[in-house]
Amino acid sequence: MSAAITSLASYGSDSDSENESESTAETNDPDATAHLKPLQSAQTMALSILNSAPEVAVKESVETGVHLDPTLKEVTYNPSFETMFAPEFGPDNPFRTQQMAAPRNTLSGYAEPAHVNDFMFEQQRRTFSTFGYALDPSVDTSQVSSASYIGAVDEAEKSNGVTVFESGHKKPDKRKKVKGGDAGEIDNFLGPWAKYVDEKNVAKPSEVRILRLIYLNINTAKEGRVEEEAPAEEKTILHVKDMFDYQGRSYLHVPQDVGVNLRSTEPPEKCYLPKKQIHVWSGHTKGVSAIRLFPASGHLLLSSSMDCKIKLWEVYGDRRCIRTFIGHSKAVRDICFNNVGTQFLSAGYDRYLKLWDSETGQCISRFTNRKVPYCVKFNPDEDKQNLFVAGMSDKKIVQWDVRTGEVVQEYDRHLGAVNTITFVDENRRFVSTSDDKSLRVWEWDIPVDFKYIAEPSMHSMPAVTLSPNGKWLACQSMDNQILIFGAQNRFRLNKKKIFKGHMVAGYACQVGFSPDMRYALIQCVAYAGP
């Protein structure tokens, strides 16, 4: 220890005079050797104060200017011109144009915020779109002149700069009424029933008003008047030489010399599909709307056509046209034989239903309710052969009595024109289809349907046929399908028997069954029956 102190003392003696004076001052300073002395007690201990942030000399090369953020909107002090227009930090883009360097807050440039009254803006906008001129927002509006407008300045000068809200026509003065007097005087008090001051008490209308009333009445009478067409004259033409044979029998007699037993009521054991065309009956000049075979025997064929004529043909033998029935002024829509075939009904677009004698061709009676009949059917019961029903264009099914010629019942539940009527369940009920895409079942002589079938997927069914056994209804749907409904009790759709593959949409093609129930036929397409 003593050796180290001696070396330190010798090191200090070798320094120059300046260092010696400094070391002597430091040696004389008691704080300089305080760390070499032993610690004193806590009562006499003193703490030295040290400056943790001493002042540092600033070099002249450091920049002391204040820089502004170019995005600031407000400044809390007054900057100098050089500060405001000093370049931003960083190197400038030498390829940047003046337009690119210009400040902007939108894609197209710089838009200065401005306060505009909503009403004034809308007023000037509507004025410009209506008249073609508006006030220039950059010009003081206190001194308005021709230079204050933009757009059609000439129009603005002509109209003195009137806006759309100022150009409205003034309402005329309200008509004044005669004073009604005091409410306490009942006899002289007029109240709200007082006349106008300029009102004229003229009982007779003016000549102009009279002419207008006459013209209006004439037009109203024409529109409300339904043109009632007189029924066409009925006549018949016999095309065969003799109406009776050598035994005095007419053509309604069932022949027995055609090689087929036409009087048999039993169906054949097995039916076969037709394979070739046998005959063509030609005589109508327009489309054929309905074909009906003679009841029971089928040896005669009755056809109605759009040429307003009805013809009766032979099915066997020479297949001649026997008689033509003429009596409708418009196309014939439907025909129907009675049970024995001695009479038949025809429904035409001339709004008439006519009852004809099949043998003599005489028109027995006419029926009409001023609506177009779309279908007609006799009641198949033997004791109700004097009654028939017709589906009309006014959504009703009308029941007539041929003996009195009067309507005895109306079935009014459909929402569209009635297309078909089919008797089921031993003629106690009948089924009707309509343009409203529904099927309704009715009890005879009860004008309320007890069964209503309508589904969103259903289409109108303009042709319906009852199967020979009376258990099924084949309905030709307008979506190119034949639907089979049960004809007993519940009238449910048989989803396993839906026939597809033909194209008849838009045409009322009739459906038929073979007598042995093996095939359902439509036009020339055949399907296995239910």
PDB file of C-alpha atoms in Angstrom, residues 62-275:
ATOM      1  CA  VAL A  62     -27.764  22.633 -36.753  1.00  0.00           C
ATOM      2  CA  GLU A  63     -30.863  24.261 -38.377  1.00  0.00           C
ATOM      3  CA  THR A  64     -33.132  26.013 -35.897  1.00  0.00           C
ATOM      4  CA  GLY A  65     -36.045  27.079 -38.265  1.00  0.00           C
ATOM      5  CA  VAL A  66     -39.699  26.176 -37.633  1.00  0.00           C
ATOM      6  CA  HIS A  67     -41.441  24.067 -40.288  1.00  0.00           C
ATOM      7  CA  LEU A  68     -45.170  24.009 -41.008  1.00  0.00           C
ATOM      8  CA  ASP A  69     -47.219  20.934 -41.847  1.00  0.00           C
ATOM      9  CA  PRO A  70     -48.845  21.656 -45.252  1.00  0.00           C
ATOM     10  CA  THR A  71     -51.956  19.701 -44.221  1.00  0.00           C
ATOM     11  CA  LEU A  72     -52.738  21.976 -41.265  1.00  0.00           C
ATOM     12  CA  LYS A  73     -55.935  24.007 -41.436  1.00  0.00           C
ATOM     13  CA  GLU A  74     -55.229  26.361 -38.525  1.00  0.00           C
ATOM     14  CA  VAL A  75     -52.000  27.918 -37.121  1.00  0.00           C
ATOM     15  CA  THR A  76     -51.748  29.225 -33.537  1.00  0.00           C
ATOM     16  CA  TYR A  77     -49.102  31.833 -34.382  1.00  0.00           C
ATOM     17  CA  ASN A  78     -48.254  34.232 -37.165  1.00  0.00           C
ATOM     18  CA  PRO A  79     -45.677  32.530 -39.430  1.00  0.00           C
ATOM     19  CA  SER A  80     -43.463  34.452 -41.772  1.00  0.00           C
ATOM     20  CA  PHE A  81     -43.706  34.399 -45.530  1.00  0.00           C
ATOM     21  CA  GLU A  82     -40.552  32.304 -45.885  1.00  0.00           C
ATOM     22  CA  THR A  83     -41.933  29.760 -43.417  1.00  0.00           C
ATOM     23  CA  MET A  84     -45.261  29.467 -45.168  1.00  0.00           C
ATOM     24  CA  PHE A  85     -43.775  29.002 -48.626  1.00  0.00           C
ATOM     25  CA  ALA A  86     -40.694  27.032 -47.680  1.00  0.00           C
ATOM     26  CA  PRO A  87     -40.239  23.782 -49.594  1.00  0.00           C
ATOM     27  CA  GLU A  88     -41.216  20.544 -47.943  1.00  0.00           C
ATOM     28  CA  PHE A  89     -38.582  18.253 -46.521  1.00  0.00           C
ATOM     29  CA  GLY A  90     -37.120  15.718 -48.845  1.00  0.00           C
ATOM     30  CA  PRO A  91     -35.866  15.959 -52.415  1.00  0.00           C
ATOM     31  CA  ASP A  92     -38.200  17.467 -54.997  1.00  0.00           C
ATOM     32  CA  ASN A  93     -39.454  15.359 -57.932  1.00  0.00           C
ATOM     33  CA  PRO A  94     -37.800  16.915 -60.994  1.00  0.00           C
ATOM     34  CA  PHE A  95     -40.477  15.396 -63.285  1.00  0.00           C
ATOM     35  CA  ARG A  96     -43.429  16.729 -61.317  1.00  0.00           C
ATOM     36  CA  THR A  97     -45.440  19.271 -63.294  1.00  0.00           C
ATOM     37  CA  GLN A  98     -46.955  22.426 -61.882  1.00  0.00           C
ATOM     38  CA  GLN A  99     -50.424  20.966 -62.136  1.00  0.00           C
ATOM     39  CA  MET A 100     -49.350  17.915 -60.185  1.00  0.00           C
ATOM     40  CA  ALA A 101     -47.643  20.037 -57.580  1.00  0.00           C
ATOM     41  CA  ALA A 102     -50.694  22.230 -57.011  1.00  0.00           C
ATOM     42  CA  PRO A 103     -52.537  21.442 -53.767  1.00  0.00           C
ATOM     43  CA  ARG A 104     -55.831  19.566 -54.169  1.00  0.00           C
ATOM     44  CA  ASN A 105     -58.298  17.807 -51.909  1.00  0.00           C
ATOM     45  CA  THR A 106     -60.390  16.164 -54.629  1.00  0.00           C
ATOM     46  CA  LEU A 107     -59.545  14.112 -57.679  1.00  0.00           C
ATOM     47  CA  SER A 108     -60.206  17.026 -59.994  1.00  0.00           C
ATOM     48  CA  GLY A 109     -58.603  19.845 -58.008  1.00  0.00           C
ATOM     49  CA  TYR A 110     -58.991  21.907 -54.912  1.00  0.00           C
ATOM     50  CA  ALA A 111     -62.473  22.754 -53.694  1.00  0.00           C
ATOM     51  CA  GLU A 112     -62.745  25.542 -51.189  1.00  0.00           C
ATOM     52  CA  PRO A 113     -65.385  25.026 -48.513  1.00  0.00           C
ATOM     53  CA  ALA A 114     -68.313  27.398 -48.813  1.00  0.00           C
ATOM     54  CA  HIS A 115     -71.620  27.754 -47.009  1.00  0.00           C
ATOM     55  CA  VAL A 116     -74.672  27.814 -49.308  1.00  0.00           C
ATOM     56  CA  ASN A 117     -78.251  27.915 -48.120  1.00  0.00           C
ATOM     57  CA  ASP A 118     -80.080  24.727 -49.117  1.00  0.00           C
ATOM     58  CA  PHE A 119     -83.125  26.632 -50.281  1.00  0.00           C
ATOM     59  CA  MET A 120     -81.068  29.059 -52.394  1.00  0.00           C
ATOM     60  CA  PHE A 121     -79.138  26.215 -53.987  1.00  0.00           C
ATOM     61  CA  GLU A 122     -82.326  24.295 -54.838  1.00  0.00           C
ATOM     62  CA  GLN A 123     -83.963  27.469 -56.109  1.00  0.00           C
ATOM     63  CA  GLN A 124     -81.116  28.256 -58.500  1.00  0.00           C
ATOM     64  CA  ARG A 125     -80.825  24.634 -59.605  1.00  0.00           C
ATOM     65  CA  ARG A 126     -84.513  24.406 -60.498  1.00  0.00           C
ATOM     66  CA  THR A 127     -84.404  27.815 -62.180  1.00  0.00           C
ATOM     67  CA  PHE A 128     -81.480  26.732 -64.333  1.00  0.00           C
ATOM     68  CA  SER A 129     -83.134  23.422 -65.312  1.00  0.00           C
ATOM     69  CA  THR A 130     -86.423  25.202 -66.114  1.00  0.00           C
ATOM     70  CA  PHE A 131     -85.438  28.556 -67.652  1.00  0.00           C
ATOM     71  CA  GLY A 132     -81.775  27.953 -68.506  1.00  0.00           C
ATOM     72  CA  TYR A 133     -80.213  30.660 -66.314  1.00  0.00           C
ATOM     73  CA  ALA A 134     -79.099  31.055 -62.710  1.00  0.00           C
ATOM     74  CA  LEU A 135     -77.226  33.552 -60.506  1.00  0.00           C
ATOM     75  CA  ASP A 136     -73.460  33.376 -60.619  1.00  0.00           C
ATOM     76  CA  PRO A 137     -72.406  32.316 -57.091  1.00  0.00           C
ATOM     77  CA  SER A 138     -69.059  34.140 -57.438  1.00  0.00           C
ATOM     78  CA  VAL A 139     -70.740  37.521 -57.925  1.00  0.00           C
ATOM     79  CA  ASP A 140     -72.140  39.655 -55.163  1.00  0.00           C
ATOM     80  CA  THR A 141     -75.931  39.322 -55.365  1.00  0.00           C
ATOM     81  CA  SER A 142     -76.533  42.724 -53.728  1.00  0.00           C
ATOM     82  CA  GLN A 143     -75.949  44.411 -57.092  1.00  0.00           C
ATOM     83  CA  VAL A 144     -77.683  42.182 -59.639  1.00  0.00           C
ATOM     84  CA  SER A 145     -77.083  42.940 -63.312  1.00  0.00           C
ATOM     85  CA  SER A 146     -76.919  41.050 -66.577  1.00  0.00           C
ATOM     86  CA  ALA A 147     -73.375  39.990 -65.710  1.00  0.00           C
ATOM     87  CA  SER A 148     -74.646  38.310 -62.536  1.00  0.00           C
ATOM     88  CA  TYR A 149     -76.280  35.467 -64.479  1.00  0.00           C
ATOM     89  CA  ILE A 150     -74.854  32.454 -66.230  1.00  0.00           C
ATOM     90  CA  GLY A 151     -76.521  30.405 -68.949  1.00  0.00           C
ATOM     91  CA  ALA A 152     -79.334  32.001 -70.964  1.00  0.00           C
ATOM     92  CA  VAL A 153     -78.580  35.640 -70.082  1.00  0.00           C
ATOM     93  CA  ASP A 154     -81.094  36.973 -72.627  1.00  0.00           C
ATOM     94  CA  GLU A 155     -83.914  35.037 -71.023  1.00  0.00           C
ATOM     95  CA  ALA A 156     -82.846  36.313 -67.619  1.00  0.00           C
ATOM     96  CA  GLU A 157     -83.040  39.930 -68.843  1.00  0.00           C
ATOM     97  CA  LYS A 158     -86.507  39.370 -70.371  1.00  0.00           C
ATOM     98  CA  SER A 159     -87.936  37.822 -67.248  1.00  0.00           C
ATOM     99  CA  ASN A 160     -85.989  40.115 -64.867  1.00  0.00           C
ATOM    100  CA  GLY A 161     -84.326  37.113 -63.291  1.00  0.00           C
ATOM    101  CA  VAL A 162     -87.541  35.551 -61.969  1.00  0.00           C
ATOM    102  CA  THR A 163     -87.008  32.179 -60.294  1.00  0.00           C
ATOM    103  CA  VAL A 164     -89.286  29.163 -60.427  1.00  0.00           C
ATOM    104  CA  PHE A 165     -90.708  29.994 -57.012  1.00  0.00           C
ATOM    105  CA  GLU A 166     -91.601  33.516 -58.082  1.00  0.00           C
ATOM    106  CA  SER A 167     -93.096  32.771 -61.492  1.00  0.00           C
ATOM    107  CA  GLY A 168     -96.144  30.851 -60.241  1.00  0.00           C
ATOM    108  CA  HIS A 169     -99.519  32.092 -61.345  1.00  0.00           C
ATOM    109  CA  LYS A 170    -101.382  33.901 -58.687  1.00  0.00           C
ATOM    110  CA  LYS A 171    -104.534  32.248 -57.522  1.00  0.00           C
ATOM    111  CA  PRO A 172    -107.694  34.093 -58.495  1.00  0.00           C
ATOM    112  CA  ASP A 173    -109.567  35.834 -55.827  1.00  0.00           C
ATOM    113  CA  LYS A 174    -111.976  33.638 -53.982  1.00  0.00           C
ATOM    114  CA  ARG A 175    -115.584  34.075 -54.977  1.00  0.00           C
ATOM    115  CA  LYS A 176    -117.549  36.011 -52.435  1.00  0.00           C
ATOM    116  CA  LYS A 177    -120.860  34.869 -51.102  1.00  0.00           C
ATOM    117  CA  VAL A 178    -123.885  36.871 -50.130  1.00  0.00           C
ATOM    118  CA  LYS A 179    -123.877  37.630 -46.455  1.00  0.00           C
ATOM    119  CA  GLY A 180    -126.144  35.251 -44.670  1.00  0.00           C
ATOM    120  CA  GLY A 181    -127.557  37.557 -42.058  1.00  0.00           C
ATOM    121  CA  ASP A 182    -127.942  36.965 -38.373  1.00  0.00           C
ATOM    122  CA  ALA A 183    -127.999  33.393 -37.158  1.00  0.00           C
ATOM    123  CA  GLY A 184    -130.719  34.303 -34.677  1.00  0.00           C
ATOM    124  CA  GLU A 185    -133.192  34.954 -37.501  1.00  0.00           C
ATOM    125  CA  ILE A 186    -134.030  31.546 -38.857  1.00  0.00           C
ATOM    126  CA  ASP A 187    -136.000  32.787 -41.836  1.00  0.00           C
ATOM    127  CA  ASN A 188    -133.333  35.167 -43.161  1.00  0.00           C
ATOM    128  CA  PHE A 189    -130.220  33.197 -42.200  1.00  0.00           C
ATOM    129  CA  LEU A 190    -128.461  31.653 -45.232  1.00  0.00           C
ATOM    130  CA  GLY A 191    -125.292  30.311 -43.652  1.00  0.00           C
ATOM    131  CA  PRO A 192    -123.122  28.093 -45.870  1.00  0.00           C
ATOM    132  CA  TRP A 193    -126.006  27.776 -48.367  1.00  0.00           C
ATOM    133  CA  ALA A 194    -125.737  31.419 -49.423  1.00  0.00           C
ATOM    134  CA  LYS A 195    -125.330  32.125 -53.132  1.00  0.00           C
ATOM    135  CA  TYR A 196    -122.296  33.696 -54.733  1.00  0.00           C
ATOM    136  CA  VAL A 197    -122.376  37.379 -55.513  1.00  0.00           C
ATOM    137  CA  ASP A 198    -121.825  36.851 -59.250  1.00  0.00           C
ATOM    138  CA  GLU A 199    -124.089  33.788 -59.479  1.00  0.00           C
ATOM    139  CA  LYS A 200    -126.872  33.943 -62.058  1.00  0.00           C
ATOM    140  CA  ASN A 201    -130.286  32.500 -61.297  1.00  0.00           C
ATOM    141  CA  VAL A 202    -131.020  30.827 -64.637  1.00  0.00           C
ATOM    142  CA  ALA A 203    -133.255  27.758 -64.661  1.00  0.00           C
ATOM    143  CA  LYS A 204    -132.798  26.935 -68.338  1.00  0.00           C
ATOM    144  CA  PRO A 205    -129.329  25.709 -69.456  1.00  0.00           C
ATOM    145  CA  SER A 206    -127.539  27.460 -72.250  1.00  0.00           C
ATOM    146  CA  GLU A 207    -127.711  26.208 -75.817  1.00  0.00           C
ATOM    147  CA  VAL A 208    -124.128  24.917 -75.704  1.00  0.00           C
ATOM    148  CA  ARG A 209    -124.870  22.957 -72.556  1.00  0.00           C
ATOM    149  CA  ILE A 210    -128.041  21.522 -74.097  1.00  0.00           C
ATOM    150  CA  LEU A 211    -126.086  20.254 -77.113  1.00  0.00           C
ATOM    151  CA  ARG A 212    -123.460  18.698 -74.862  1.00  0.00           C
ATOM    152  CA  LEU A 213    -126.105  16.910 -72.805  1.00  0.00           C
ATOM    153  CA  ILE A 214    -127.789  15.543 -75.927  1.00  0.00           C
ATOM    154  CA  TYR A 215    -124.474  14.292 -77.321  1.00  0.00           C
ATOM    155  CA  LEU A 216    -123.592  12.688 -73.991  1.00  0.00           C
ATOM    156  CA  ASN A 217    -126.943  10.917 -73.717  1.00  0.00           C
ATOM    157  CA  ILE A 218    -126.674   9.564 -77.243  1.00  0.00           C
ATOM    158  CA  ASN A 219    -123.202   8.124 -76.633  1.00  0.00           C
ATOM    159  CA  THR A 220    -124.243   6.615 -73.286  1.00  0.00           C
ATOM    160  CA  ALA A 221    -127.230   4.940 -74.890  1.00  0.00           C
ATOM    161  CA  LYS A 222    -125.050   3.473 -77.645  1.00  0.00           C
ATOM    162  CA  GLU A 223    -122.497   2.078 -75.192  1.00  0.00           C
ATOM    163  CA  GLY A 224    -125.087   0.570 -72.863  1.00  0.00           C
ATOM    164  CA  ARG A 225    -127.260  -0.938 -75.578  1.00  0.00           C
ATOM    165  CA  VAL A 226    -126.600  -4.573 -76.371  1.00  0.00           C
ATOM    166  CA  GLU A 227    -127.201  -5.444 -79.961  1.00  0.00           C
ATOM    167  CA  GLU A 228    -129.833  -8.132 -80.006  1.00  0.00           C
ATOM    168  CA  GLU A 229    -129.442 -10.190 -83.112  1.00  0.00           C
ATOM    169  CA  ALA A 230    -132.513 -11.857 -84.435  1.00  0.00           C
ATOM    170  CA  PRO A 231    -132.237 -15.645 -84.626  1.00  0.00           C
ATOM    171  CA  ALA A 232    -131.215 -16.933 -88.008  1.00  0.00           C
ATOM    172  CA  GLU A 233    -133.780 -18.668 -90.134  1.00  0.00           C
ATOM    173  CA  GLU A 234    -133.701 -22.428 -89.653  1.00  0.00           C
ATOM    174  CA  LYS A 235    -133.760 -24.754 -92.615  1.00  0.00           C
ATOM    175  CA  THR A 236    -132.556 -28.227 -93.503  1.00  0.00           C
ATOM    176  CA  ILE A 237    -131.275 -29.990 -96.587  1.00  0.00           C
ATOM    177  CA  LEU A 238    -131.807 -33.713 -97.212  1.00  0.00           C
ATOM    178  CA  HIS A 239    -128.977 -35.150 -99.293  1.00  0.00           C
ATOM    179  CA  VAL A 240    -130.358 -38.671 -99.872  1.00  0.00           C
ATOM    180  CA  LYS A 241    -133.050 -39.547-102.405  1.00  0.00           C
ATOM    181  CA  ASP A 242    -135.522 -41.150-100.006  1.00  0.00           C
ATOM    182  CA  MET A 243    -135.738 -40.515 -96.283  1.00  0.00           C
ATOM    183  CA  PHE A 244    -137.560 -43.876 -95.731  1.00  0.00           C
ATOM    184  CA  ASP A 245    -136.766 -47.351 -97.021  1.00  0.00           C
ATOM    185  CA  TYR A 246    -139.231 -49.836 -98.538  1.00  0.00           C
ATOM    186  CA  GLN A 247    -140.439 -50.767 -95.045  1.00  0.00           C
ATOM    187  CA  GLY A 248    -141.013 -47.144 -94.015  1.00  0.00           C
ATOM    188  CA  ARG A 249    -137.985 -46.954 -91.731  1.00  0.00           C
ATOM    189  CA  SER A 250    -135.980 -43.750 -91.550  1.00  0.00           C
ATOM    190  CA  TYR A 251    -132.225 -43.425 -91.362  1.00  0.00           C
ATOM    191  CA  LEU A 252    -132.485 -43.384 -87.561  1.00  0.00           C
ATOM    192  CA  HIS A 253    -133.293 -47.092 -87.632  1.00  0.00           C
ATOM    193  CA  VAL A 254    -130.289 -49.207 -86.613  1.00  0.00           C
ATOM    194  CA  PRO A 255    -129.107 -51.202 -89.640  1.00  0.00           C
ATOM    195  CA  GLN A 256    -128.602 -54.949 -89.376  1.00  0.00           C
ATOM    196  CA  ASP A 257    -126.822 -55.636 -92.664  1.00  0.00           C
ATOM    197  CA  VAL A 258    -123.454 -53.996 -91.960  1.00  0.00           C
ATOM    198  CA  GLY A 259    -121.718 -57.107 -90.583  1.00  0.00           C
ATOM    199  CA  VAL A 260    -121.618 -55.752 -87.023  1.00  0.00           C
ATOM    200  CA  ASN A 261    -124.157 -56.271 -84.243  1.00  0.00           C
ATOM    201  CA  LEU A 262    -124.890 -52.625 -83.421  1.00  0.00           C
ATOM    202  CA  ARG A 263    -127.615 -53.468 -80.898  1.00  0.00           C
ATOM    203  CA  SER A 264    -125.299 -55.273 -78.504  1.00  0.00           C
ATOM    204  CA  THR A 265    -124.585 -53.481 -75.228  1.00  0.00           C
ATOM    205  CA  GLU A 266    -121.623 -55.650 -74.195  1.00  0.00           C
ATOM    206  CA  PRO A 267    -118.147 -54.292 -75.028  1.00  0.00           C
ATOM    207  CA  PRO A 268    -115.762 -56.423 -77.079  1.00  0.00           C
ATOM    208  CA  GLU A 269    -113.388 -58.685 -75.206  1.00  0.00           C
ATOM    209  CA  LYS A 270    -110.317 -56.991 -76.639  1.00  0.00           C
ATOM    210  CA  CYS A 271    -109.787 -53.774 -78.567  1.00  0.00           C
ATOM    211  CA  TYR A 272    -106.938 -53.019 -80.937  1.00  0.00           C
ATOM    212  CA  LEU A 273    -105.276 -49.791 -81.943  1.00  0.00           C
ATOM    213  CA  PRO A 274    -106.244 -48.375 -85.348  1.00  0.00           C
ATOM    214  CA  LYS A 275    -103.558 -48.917 -87.958  1.00  0.00           C
TER     215      LYS A 275
END
